[in-house]
Amino acid sequence: MRKLVFAVACLLPLTAATAFAQGTLRIGMTASDIPLTTGQTDNGGEGQRFMGYTVYDALINWDLSSATKPSDLTPGLALSWALDPADTTKTKWIFKLRPDVKFHDGSTFTAESVVWNFDKLLKNESPQFDQRQSAQGKSRIPAVAGYRAIDPLTLEITTKTPDATLPYQVAWILMSSPANWEKLGKSWDAVAKAPSGTGAWKLASFVPRERAELIPNPAYWDKARVPKLEKLILIPLPEPNARVAALRSGQVDWIEAPSPDAVKSLTGAGFKIVTNAYPHNWTWHLSRAEGSPWNDIRVRKAANLAVDRAGMQELLQGLMIPAEGFFPPGHQWFGKPTFKVEYKPEEARKLLKEAGFTPEKPLVTKVLISPSGSGQMLPLPMNELIQQNLAEVGIKVDFEVVEWNQLINIWRAGAKDPSSRGGAAMNYSYFIQDPFTGFIRHLQCNLAPPAGTNWGLYCDPEMDKLFDQVRNTFDPKEQTATLQKIHEKYVNDALFLMVTHDVNARAMSPKVKGFVQAQNWFQDFSPITMDK
Amino acid sequence: MFIYALKRLVYVTPVALGVSVVCFLLVHLAPGDPLTSIMPIDATAQQQAEMRAAYGFDKPLPVQYGIWLWKVLHGDLGASIASGRPVISEVGRAVGNSLILASIATLIGFGFGAFFGFVAGYFRNSALDRAASIASILGVSVPHYWLGMVLVIVFSATLGWLPSTGAGPGGSTNWRPDFEHLRYIILPAITMSAIPMGIIARTLRALVADILSQDFVQALRAKGMGEWAVFKHVVRNAAPTALAVMGLQLGYLLGGSILIETVFAWPGTGFLLNTAIFQRDLPLLQGTILVLAMFFVTLNLIVDILQTMLDPRIQRG
């Protein structure tokens, strides 16, 4: 018996070692630097994907385990969350936290850790307040009015008004270790070099602008998600051709966002192109300010019927999903709109004729576009194709091309602002992962600039009522039904020129195994292994 | 000589100050918000105002310039908005990498350029001349980012002989003079050397042809001097012009390498500038441009002083 115990004891470390020794995965990111490592990441969705949900957890995470259905929220550091039944104002939420969760530095995660992390983002006077993390996190939780620890495993969050979208907001906020910050002299710069989260991966080393090495956290609370790889290496490669060259020459095993014109050569050389639907769309955001031609529903519908999305798919080597609505087809919020977004130029011409326009006497309008930009796909050729399509039915479009960051500023300023230069629409790609980013921020009356990003100044009491309903519907099924109604109205009223959805393409070596591309901006790297 | 050097130094001061003003204004006059890249896309107006105040962008431009210049004079180029790290260390490392790349490219360009130039000059109107001339014209005419991509396709993607990106294994940004790191510099250096090679070759061809037609060469040959000895004379006469052209090329290589460094993800000043522009990282952009501009100002000052030391007539002029 003693011999058996000894033998098992000897074998244990070996088994543990082989469990993790499943190769190193090197990823070429599109970011030009390693995303901020302290907790709340920068570099948008990519930062959160690679340095957020790897090293850290939120109270509520995204379920990234399935490729076949749109992902939804799942318990993270909180086991459950619900409105406080005793609170009639419906503004108090109780979060029951997961017990026995340790940060990478060995300290214990508690409700006090959450309070400390919220203070880090929201309270300028708190010692741990961090401007850089606050800049990334504060706007993600606009509903939060207060928070307190009731006991080590119970947290209360109060919202400004009843807001059923709070769980989606909380899913953005990542928990870093207060003990680690204390230990490192209360310096976020020091923490950046040796961060500590509760996530499935630990940051082993990190050289700015060069690389970050992540290793598995064998003590991760979700045993099913303990990484199988030995190491995950992140390399910033912002130039698309450099990324493709790095993959082809074997310097990396995986690249984000290969350009469509590289797809054929990559697949020909034996690389895999992995794609999936995800909550991202590429639209023309239409101005509804006074005098905008898009105030006429016939014009809006005509434009939607004039775009040859199949032709665009060919142009993009298949790397798109033709829009059938504002959300991708098959999404749980899609509903059953009656207006079919499809290519029917004859019908478009008919609608425009009713509105007083023909190809000979066209409607002339100006659209703001950018030559490049995050998520903008291939904006110039795509917009030129639409320009041609619209001209064929009686809409003559002039483009005002502005730099991407400038377009963001114009988007924030609103359609009436002089910076919009008389543009009656703007080409914008949207992250639409939750009710607020997907719907509310674009069209709620009181979110017109400067209060928010309702660029087109759309305002419809009926739509506002639906938005209020979303915020006041705490039953997930009922909330989904309301979101479907909203989407139906988005499509039936042709509120945007709905063109396409990106497919989150990534190219990888055939050695990469086990990756499940979730229908989400974020991905799970835990199940991946590398073939020898 | 000391007084002359001192005078030149005094003359350089307003130039440097002017450069700093242009540097500061250029990036501020560009459209867009300097904090766009780090602000969440749908940040409220209040959050935007808070951020601007936190980074000092809410102050009037002259005040911002004053604060910035004061810090620059104390060796502080500020912190990168995107990374939070000191700009001086980011730029320092990038300048080092660019210098290494430019120097190796210069050596290759000079070596091949001189070879083609002498061959073409010595064997004018022969097949050798035409071949060397075609090579040098191609060097000047071919877009170097395109050449870079062709080299990557051939030597990295197809043959797999050389890496295509970075300065070392695993995306390393610190180049070291060993065999492994040498592999990473070959393709960008060859790409970068194409232009100086062409220019040197064209210049030397004309120069060698001119020298060969001069009387002293005829005299040397008439005296019975061997071709090798005549060649050494030609080299000695062509060297100063060739070196001057090469010196200019080195300067251009340092400042004009943005496309090549981007294609090869070479972590030099060009790549850093590209990154700073796309991230709209104003302090980094300002710091990089300022360091490069000051590098040229200093280079010019040194050249001025050296020229005067070699030829005192310049001082009198």
Short mmCIF file of N, CA and C in Angstrom, two decimals, chain A residues 26 31-34 36 42-44 124 131-132 134-140 189 206-211 233-239 241-252 372 403-406 408-409 411-412 421 428-429 436-437 441 450-453, chain B residues 31-48 50-52 54-55 80-85 90 93 149 152 156-158 160 162-166 168-174 184 262-265 271-272 274-275 277-281 284:
data_model
loop_
_atom_site.label_atom_id
_atom_site.label_comp_id
_atom_site.label_asym_id
_atom_site.label_seq_id
_atom_site.Cartn_x
_atom_site.Cartn_y
_atom_site.Cartn_z
N ARG A 26 1.00 30.90 -30.35
CA ARG A 26 1.45 32.28 -30.55
C ARG A 26 0.42 33.00 -31.42
N ALA A 31 -3.74 44.64 -32.38
CA ALA A 31 -3.34 45.76 -31.53
C ALA A 31 -1.86 46.07 -31.74
N SER A 32 -1.49 47.33 -31.55
CA SER A 32 -0.08 47.69 -31.74
C SER A 32 0.70 47.62 -30.44
N ASP A 33 0.03 47.30 -29.37
CA ASP A 33 0.72 47.18 -28.09
C ASP A 33 0.00 46.12 -27.26
N ILE A 34 0.67 45.68 -26.21
CA ILE A 34 0.00 44.74 -25.30
C ILE A 34 -1.10 45.52 -24.58
N LEU A 36 -3.62 46.99 -21.85
CA LEU A 36 -3.38 47.34 -20.44
C LEU A 36 -3.60 46.11 -19.56
N ASP A 42 -7.45 48.30 -22.16
CA ASP A 42 -7.71 49.21 -23.27
C ASP A 42 -7.71 48.38 -24.56
N ASN A 43 -7.60 49.03 -25.71
CA ASN A 43 -7.62 48.36 -27.00
C ASN A 43 -8.95 47.66 -27.30
N GLY A 44 -10.04 48.25 -26.78
CA GLY A 44 -11.38 47.82 -27.14
C GLY A 44 -11.66 46.34 -26.90
N ASN A 124 -12.86 59.03 -7.64
CA ASN A 124 -11.59 59.73 -7.89
C ASN A 124 -10.76 59.90 -6.63
N GLN A 131 -6.82 56.40 -13.26
CA GLN A 131 -7.39 57.15 -14.39
C GLN A 131 -7.50 56.29 -15.65
N ARG A 132 -6.45 55.51 -15.90
CA ARG A 132 -6.44 54.73 -17.14
C ARG A 132 -7.52 53.64 -17.13
N SER A 134 -10.14 53.69 -15.18
CA SER A 134 -11.42 54.38 -15.07
C SER A 134 -11.91 54.80 -16.45
N ALA A 135 -10.96 55.27 -17.26
CA ALA A 135 -11.33 55.71 -18.62
C ALA A 135 -11.95 54.56 -19.40
N GLN A 136 -11.53 53.35 -19.11
CA GLN A 136 -12.04 52.20 -19.85
C GLN A 136 -13.32 51.63 -19.22
N GLY A 137 -13.45 51.78 -17.90
CA GLY A 137 -14.53 51.06 -17.22
C GLY A 137 -15.73 51.89 -16.81
N LYS A 138 -15.50 53.18 -16.55
CA LYS A 138 -16.57 53.99 -15.97
C LYS A 138 -17.84 54.03 -16.85
N SER A 139 -17.62 54.23 -18.13
CA SER A 139 -18.79 54.39 -19.00
C SER A 139 -19.51 53.06 -19.24
N ARG A 140 -18.88 51.96 -18.83
CA ARG A 140 -19.52 50.66 -19.03
C ARG A 140 -20.63 50.40 -18.01
N ASP A 189 1.58 51.16 -11.89
CA ASP A 189 2.66 50.86 -12.84
C ASP A 189 3.33 49.54 -12.46
N PHE A 206 5.98 40.02 -19.71
CA PHE A 206 5.35 41.00 -20.57
C PHE A 206 6.37 42.06 -20.94
N VAL A 207 6.60 42.24 -22.24
CA VAL A 207 7.48 43.29 -22.72
C VAL A 207 6.64 44.24 -23.57
N PRO A 208 6.58 45.53 -23.17
CA PRO A 208 5.74 46.46 -23.92
C PRO A 208 6.04 46.42 -25.42
N ARG A 209 4.99 46.50 -26.21
CA ARG A 209 5.05 46.53 -27.68
C ARG A 209 5.65 45.26 -28.27
N GLU A 210 6.02 44.29 -27.45
CA GLU A 210 6.74 43.13 -27.96
C GLU A 210 5.93 41.84 -27.79
N ARG A 211 5.66 41.45 -26.57
CA ARG A 211 4.94 40.21 -26.37
C ARG A 211 4.47 40.07 -24.93
N ILE A 233 1.11 33.00 -26.12
CA ILE A 233 1.95 34.18 -26.36
C ILE A 233 1.20 35.16 -27.26
N LEU A 234 1.12 36.39 -26.82
CA LEU A 234 0.42 37.42 -27.58
C LEU A 234 1.44 38.37 -28.18
N ILE A 235 1.36 38.57 -29.49
CA ILE A 235 2.32 39.44 -30.18
C ILE A 235 1.56 40.53 -30.93
N PRO A 236 1.86 41.81 -30.67
CA PRO A 236 1.17 42.86 -31.41
C PRO A 236 1.70 42.96 -32.84
N LEU A 237 0.80 42.83 -33.81
CA LEU A 237 1.17 42.95 -35.23
C LEU A 237 0.09 43.76 -35.95
N PRO A 238 0.15 45.07 -35.85
CA PRO A 238 -0.97 45.87 -36.36
C PRO A 238 -1.12 45.87 -37.87
N GLU A 239 -0.06 45.59 -38.61
CA GLU A 239 -0.13 45.69 -40.07
C GLU A 239 -0.64 44.36 -40.65
N ASN A 241 -0.60 42.89 -43.58
CA ASN A 241 0.33 42.08 -44.39
C ASN A 241 1.41 41.45 -43.53
N ALA A 242 1.85 42.19 -42.51
CA ALA A 242 2.87 41.64 -41.60
C ALA A 242 2.30 40.45 -40.83
N ARG A 243 1.00 40.53 -40.48
CA ARG A 243 0.37 39.40 -39.77
C ARG A 243 0.34 38.17 -40.66
N VAL A 244 -0.08 38.37 -41.91
CA VAL A 244 -0.16 37.24 -42.84
C VAL A 244 1.23 36.64 -43.06
N ALA A 245 2.22 37.52 -43.25
CA ALA A 245 3.59 37.04 -43.47
C ALA A 245 4.09 36.26 -42.25
N ALA A 246 3.77 36.77 -41.06
CA ALA A 246 4.22 36.09 -39.83
C ALA A 246 3.60 34.70 -39.72
N LEU A 247 2.33 34.59 -40.12
CA LEU A 247 1.67 33.28 -40.07
C LEU A 247 2.28 32.35 -41.10
N ARG A 248 2.45 32.86 -42.30
CA ARG A 248 2.97 32.00 -43.38
C ARG A 248 4.40 31.57 -43.12
N SER A 249 5.17 32.42 -42.45
CA SER A 249 6.57 32.04 -42.21
C SER A 249 6.74 31.29 -40.90
N GLY A 250 5.62 30.98 -40.22
CA GLY A 250 5.69 30.15 -39.02
C GLY A 250 6.11 30.90 -37.77
N GLN A 251 6.06 32.23 -37.80
CA GLN A 251 6.43 32.99 -36.59
C GLN A 251 5.29 33.05 -35.59
N VAL A 252 4.05 32.93 -36.08
CA VAL A 252 2.90 32.83 -35.19
C VAL A 252 2.02 31.70 -35.70
N SER A 372 -10.50 53.74 -43.14
CA SER A 372 -10.11 52.54 -42.39
C SER A 372 -10.69 52.69 -40.99
N GLU A 403 -10.90 60.82 -41.38
CA GLU A 403 -10.08 59.86 -40.64
C GLU A 403 -10.93 59.21 -39.54
N TRP A 404 -10.66 57.96 -39.23
CA TRP A 404 -11.52 57.17 -38.33
C TRP A 404 -11.72 57.82 -36.97
N ASN A 405 -10.66 58.30 -36.35
CA ASN A 405 -10.82 58.92 -35.03
C ASN A 405 -11.66 60.20 -35.13
N GLN A 406 -11.53 60.87 -36.26
CA GLN A 406 -12.34 62.06 -36.48
C GLN A 406 -13.80 61.67 -36.65
N ILE A 408 -15.22 59.18 -35.24
CA ILE A 408 -15.73 58.88 -33.88
C ILE A 408 -16.17 60.18 -33.21
N ASN A 409 -15.35 61.21 -33.36
CA ASN A 409 -15.69 62.50 -32.74
C ASN A 409 -16.96 63.09 -33.34
N TRP A 411 -19.33 61.35 -34.65
CA TRP A 411 -20.39 60.46 -34.16
C TRP A 411 -20.84 60.91 -32.76
N ARG A 412 -19.87 61.28 -31.95
CA ARG A 412 -20.21 61.74 -30.60
C ARG A 412 -20.91 63.10 -30.65
N ARG A 421 -20.66 68.21 -41.13
CA ARG A 421 -20.48 68.79 -42.47
C ARG A 421 -21.65 68.52 -43.43
N TYR A 428 -20.77 53.31 -40.13
CA TYR A 428 -20.21 52.97 -38.83
C TYR A 428 -20.40 51.48 -38.56
N SER A 429 -19.40 50.86 -37.96
CA SER A 429 -19.54 49.46 -37.58
C SER A 429 -19.75 49.42 -36.07
N PHE A 436 -27.90 47.62 -24.36
CA PHE A 436 -27.54 49.03 -24.44
C PHE A 436 -26.72 49.33 -25.70
N THR A 437 -25.60 48.57 -25.89
CA THR A 437 -24.76 48.85 -27.07
C THR A 437 -25.47 48.43 -28.35
N ARG A 441 -28.43 52.79 -27.08
CA ARG A 441 -27.55 53.95 -27.25
C ARG A 441 -27.74 54.63 -28.62
N PRO A 450 -25.17 66.13 -26.65
CA PRO A 450 -23.96 65.53 -26.08
C PRO A 450 -24.21 64.50 -24.98
N ALA A 451 -25.53 64.18 -24.71
CA ALA A 451 -25.81 63.26 -23.61
C ALA A 451 -25.45 61.81 -23.97
N GLY A 452 -25.35 61.50 -25.24
CA GLY A 452 -25.08 60.12 -25.62
C GLY A 452 -24.71 60.03 -27.09
N THR A 453 -24.91 58.86 -27.65
CA THR A 453 -24.42 58.65 -29.02
C THR A 453 -25.55 58.32 -30.00
N PRO B 31 -7.01 67.04 -37.18
CA PRO B 31 -8.38 66.89 -36.70
C PRO B 31 -8.51 65.74 -35.70
N GLY B 32 -9.56 65.79 -34.91
CA GLY B 32 -9.81 64.69 -33.97
C GLY B 32 -9.41 65.04 -32.56
N ASP B 33 -9.81 64.18 -31.65
CA ASP B 33 -9.56 64.40 -30.25
C ASP B 33 -8.34 63.58 -29.83
N PRO B 34 -7.39 64.20 -29.12
CA PRO B 34 -6.19 63.45 -28.75
C PRO B 34 -6.46 62.24 -27.87
N LEU B 35 -7.61 62.24 -27.21
CA LEU B 35 -7.87 61.12 -26.29
C LEU B 35 -8.82 60.07 -26.88
N THR B 36 -9.13 60.23 -28.15
CA THR B 36 -10.10 59.31 -28.77
C THR B 36 -9.70 57.85 -28.59
N SER B 37 -8.42 57.59 -28.78
CA SER B 37 -8.00 56.19 -28.79
C SER B 37 -8.14 55.51 -27.43
N ILE B 38 -8.09 56.29 -26.35
CA ILE B 38 -8.19 55.60 -25.05
C ILE B 38 -9.54 55.80 -24.39
N MET B 39 -10.36 56.68 -24.99
CA MET B 39 -11.66 56.89 -24.40
C MET B 39 -12.62 55.82 -24.90
N PRO B 40 -13.48 55.28 -24.01
CA PRO B 40 -14.47 54.36 -24.53
C PRO B 40 -15.28 55.05 -25.62
N ILE B 41 -15.69 54.31 -26.59
CA ILE B 41 -16.26 54.90 -27.79
C ILE B 41 -17.50 55.74 -27.49
N ASP B 42 -18.31 55.29 -26.49
CA ASP B 42 -19.50 56.09 -26.19
C ASP B 42 -19.38 56.81 -24.85
N ALA B 43 -18.19 57.33 -24.57
CA ALA B 43 -17.99 58.11 -23.34
C ALA B 43 -18.88 59.34 -23.38
N THR B 44 -19.45 59.70 -22.23
CA THR B 44 -20.32 60.87 -22.20
C THR B 44 -19.48 62.14 -22.28
N ALA B 45 -20.17 63.27 -22.53
CA ALA B 45 -19.46 64.54 -22.64
C ALA B 45 -18.70 64.84 -21.35
N GLN B 46 -19.33 64.51 -20.21
CA GLN B 46 -18.68 64.77 -18.92
C GLN B 46 -17.41 63.92 -18.77
N GLN B 47 -17.53 62.66 -19.12
CA GLN B 47 -16.34 61.78 -19.05
C GLN B 47 -15.24 62.28 -19.97
N GLN B 48 -15.63 62.75 -21.14
CA GLN B 48 -14.62 63.27 -22.07
C GLN B 48 -13.92 64.49 -21.46
N GLU B 50 -13.63 65.23 -18.28
CA GLU B 50 -12.80 64.79 -17.15
C GLU B 50 -11.45 64.26 -17.65
N MET B 51 -11.53 63.48 -18.72
CA MET B 51 -10.30 62.90 -19.28
C MET B 51 -9.38 63.99 -19.81
N ARG B 52 -9.96 64.95 -20.52
CA ARG B 52 -9.14 66.04 -21.08
C ARG B 52 -8.45 66.80 -19.96
N ALA B 54 -7.73 65.62 -17.00
CA ALA B 54 -6.71 64.76 -16.38
C ALA B 54 -5.41 64.76 -17.17
N TYR B 55 -5.51 64.89 -18.49
CA TYR B 55 -4.31 64.87 -19.33
C TYR B 55 -3.83 66.28 -19.70
N SER B 80 3.36 58.21 -22.84
CA SER B 80 2.49 57.80 -23.95
C SER B 80 1.06 57.68 -23.43
N ILE B 81 0.10 58.23 -24.18
CA ILE B 81 -1.30 58.12 -23.75
C ILE B 81 -1.75 56.67 -23.81
N ALA B 82 -1.32 55.98 -24.85
CA ALA B 82 -1.78 54.61 -25.05
C ALA B 82 -1.19 53.64 -24.03
N SER B 83 0.11 53.78 -23.74
CA SER B 83 0.75 52.78 -22.89
C SER B 83 1.06 53.29 -21.49
N GLY B 84 1.07 54.60 -21.31
CA GLY B 84 1.40 55.17 -20.00
C GLY B 84 2.89 55.16 -19.71
N ARG B 85 3.69 54.64 -20.63
CA ARG B 85 5.14 54.57 -20.38
C ARG B 85 5.83 55.85 -20.84
N GLU B 90 10.62 54.91 -24.86
CA GLU B 90 10.06 54.29 -26.08
C GLU B 90 10.85 54.76 -27.31
N ARG B 93 14.63 53.48 -27.50
CA ARG B 93 14.80 52.11 -28.00
C ARG B 93 14.55 52.06 -29.52
N MET B 149 7.53 43.27 -49.66
CA MET B 149 6.50 42.21 -49.68
C MET B 149 6.93 41.05 -50.57
N VAL B 152 9.39 39.01 -48.72
CA VAL B 152 8.71 38.20 -47.69
C VAL B 152 8.06 36.99 -48.33
N SER B 156 10.35 34.25 -46.94
CA SER B 156 9.70 33.84 -45.68
C SER B 156 8.60 32.84 -45.94
N ALA B 157 7.62 33.27 -46.77
CA ALA B 157 6.44 32.44 -46.92
C ALA B 157 6.70 31.20 -47.78
N THR B 158 7.45 31.38 -48.89
CA THR B 158 7.62 30.24 -49.80
C THR B 158 8.80 29.36 -49.38
N GLY B 160 10.75 29.79 -46.62
CA GLY B 160 10.85 29.63 -45.17
C GLY B 160 12.26 29.80 -44.63
N LEU B 162 13.89 32.85 -44.01
CA LEU B 162 14.10 33.99 -43.11
C LEU B 162 12.79 34.45 -42.48
N PRO B 163 12.84 34.95 -41.25
CA PRO B 163 11.62 35.45 -40.62
C PRO B 163 11.16 36.76 -41.27
N SER B 164 9.87 37.03 -41.14
CA SER B 164 9.32 38.20 -41.85
C SER B 164 9.04 39.40 -40.96
N THR B 165 8.92 39.18 -39.66
CA THR B 165 8.54 40.31 -38.80
C THR B 165 9.35 40.32 -37.51
N GLY B 166 9.45 41.52 -36.92
CA GLY B 166 10.09 41.67 -35.61
C GLY B 166 11.60 41.80 -35.71
N GLY B 168 13.59 39.94 -33.53
CA GLY B 168 14.18 38.75 -32.95
C GLY B 168 13.11 37.71 -32.67
N PRO B 169 13.50 36.57 -32.13
CA PRO B 169 12.52 35.50 -31.89
C PRO B 169 11.39 35.95 -30.97
N GLY B 170 10.19 35.45 -31.26
CA GLY B 170 9.04 35.71 -30.40
C GLY B 170 8.59 37.14 -30.37
N GLY B 171 8.84 37.88 -31.46
CA GLY B 171 8.39 39.28 -31.52
C GLY B 171 9.32 40.22 -30.76
N SER B 172 10.54 39.78 -30.49
CA SER B 172 11.50 40.61 -29.73
C SER B 172 11.68 41.98 -30.37
N THR B 173 11.78 42.99 -29.53
CA THR B 173 11.98 44.35 -30.05
C THR B 173 13.40 44.84 -29.79
N ASN B 174 14.22 43.97 -29.21
CA ASN B 174 15.61 44.36 -28.95
C ASN B 174 16.54 43.56 -29.85
N TYR B 184 16.78 38.20 -38.68
CA TYR B 184 15.61 39.08 -38.69
C TYR B 184 15.87 40.40 -39.42
N THR B 262 7.11 49.27 -41.12
CA THR B 262 5.75 48.78 -40.90
C THR B 262 5.55 47.42 -41.55
N VAL B 263 6.05 47.27 -42.79
CA VAL B 263 5.90 45.99 -43.49
C VAL B 263 6.58 44.87 -42.69
N PHE B 264 7.75 45.15 -42.13
CA PHE B 264 8.50 44.11 -41.42
C PHE B 264 8.29 44.15 -39.90
N ALA B 265 7.36 44.99 -39.44
CA ALA B 265 7.15 45.18 -38.00
C ALA B 265 8.48 45.37 -37.29
N PHE B 271 8.16 52.64 -37.39
CA PHE B 271 7.08 51.80 -36.85
C PHE B 271 6.40 52.51 -35.67
N LEU B 272 7.23 53.14 -34.85
CA LEU B 272 6.70 53.86 -33.69
C LEU B 272 5.82 55.04 -34.13
N ASN B 274 4.22 55.28 -36.96
CA ASN B 274 3.01 54.68 -37.51
C ASN B 274 2.02 54.33 -36.38
N THR B 275 2.57 53.68 -35.35
CA THR B 275 1.74 53.30 -34.21
C THR B 275 1.14 54.53 -33.54
N ILE B 277 0.59 57.45 -34.78
CA ILE B 277 -0.41 58.10 -35.63
C ILE B 277 -1.74 57.35 -35.53
N PHE B 278 -1.66 56.02 -35.66
CA PHE B 278 -2.91 55.25 -35.65
C PHE B 278 -3.58 55.23 -34.28
N GLN B 279 -2.77 55.31 -33.22
CA GLN B 279 -3.37 55.36 -31.88
C GLN B 279 -3.71 56.79 -31.49
N ARG B 280 -3.33 57.71 -32.34
CA ARG B 280 -3.48 59.14 -32.04
C ARG B 280 -2.88 59.45 -30.68
N ASP B 281 -1.69 58.89 -30.48
CA ASP B 281 -0.98 59.05 -29.21
C ASP B 281 -0.09 60.31 -29.32
N LEU B 284 3.49 60.63 -27.73
CA LEU B 284 4.44 59.73 -28.40
C LEU B 284 4.80 60.27 -29.78
#
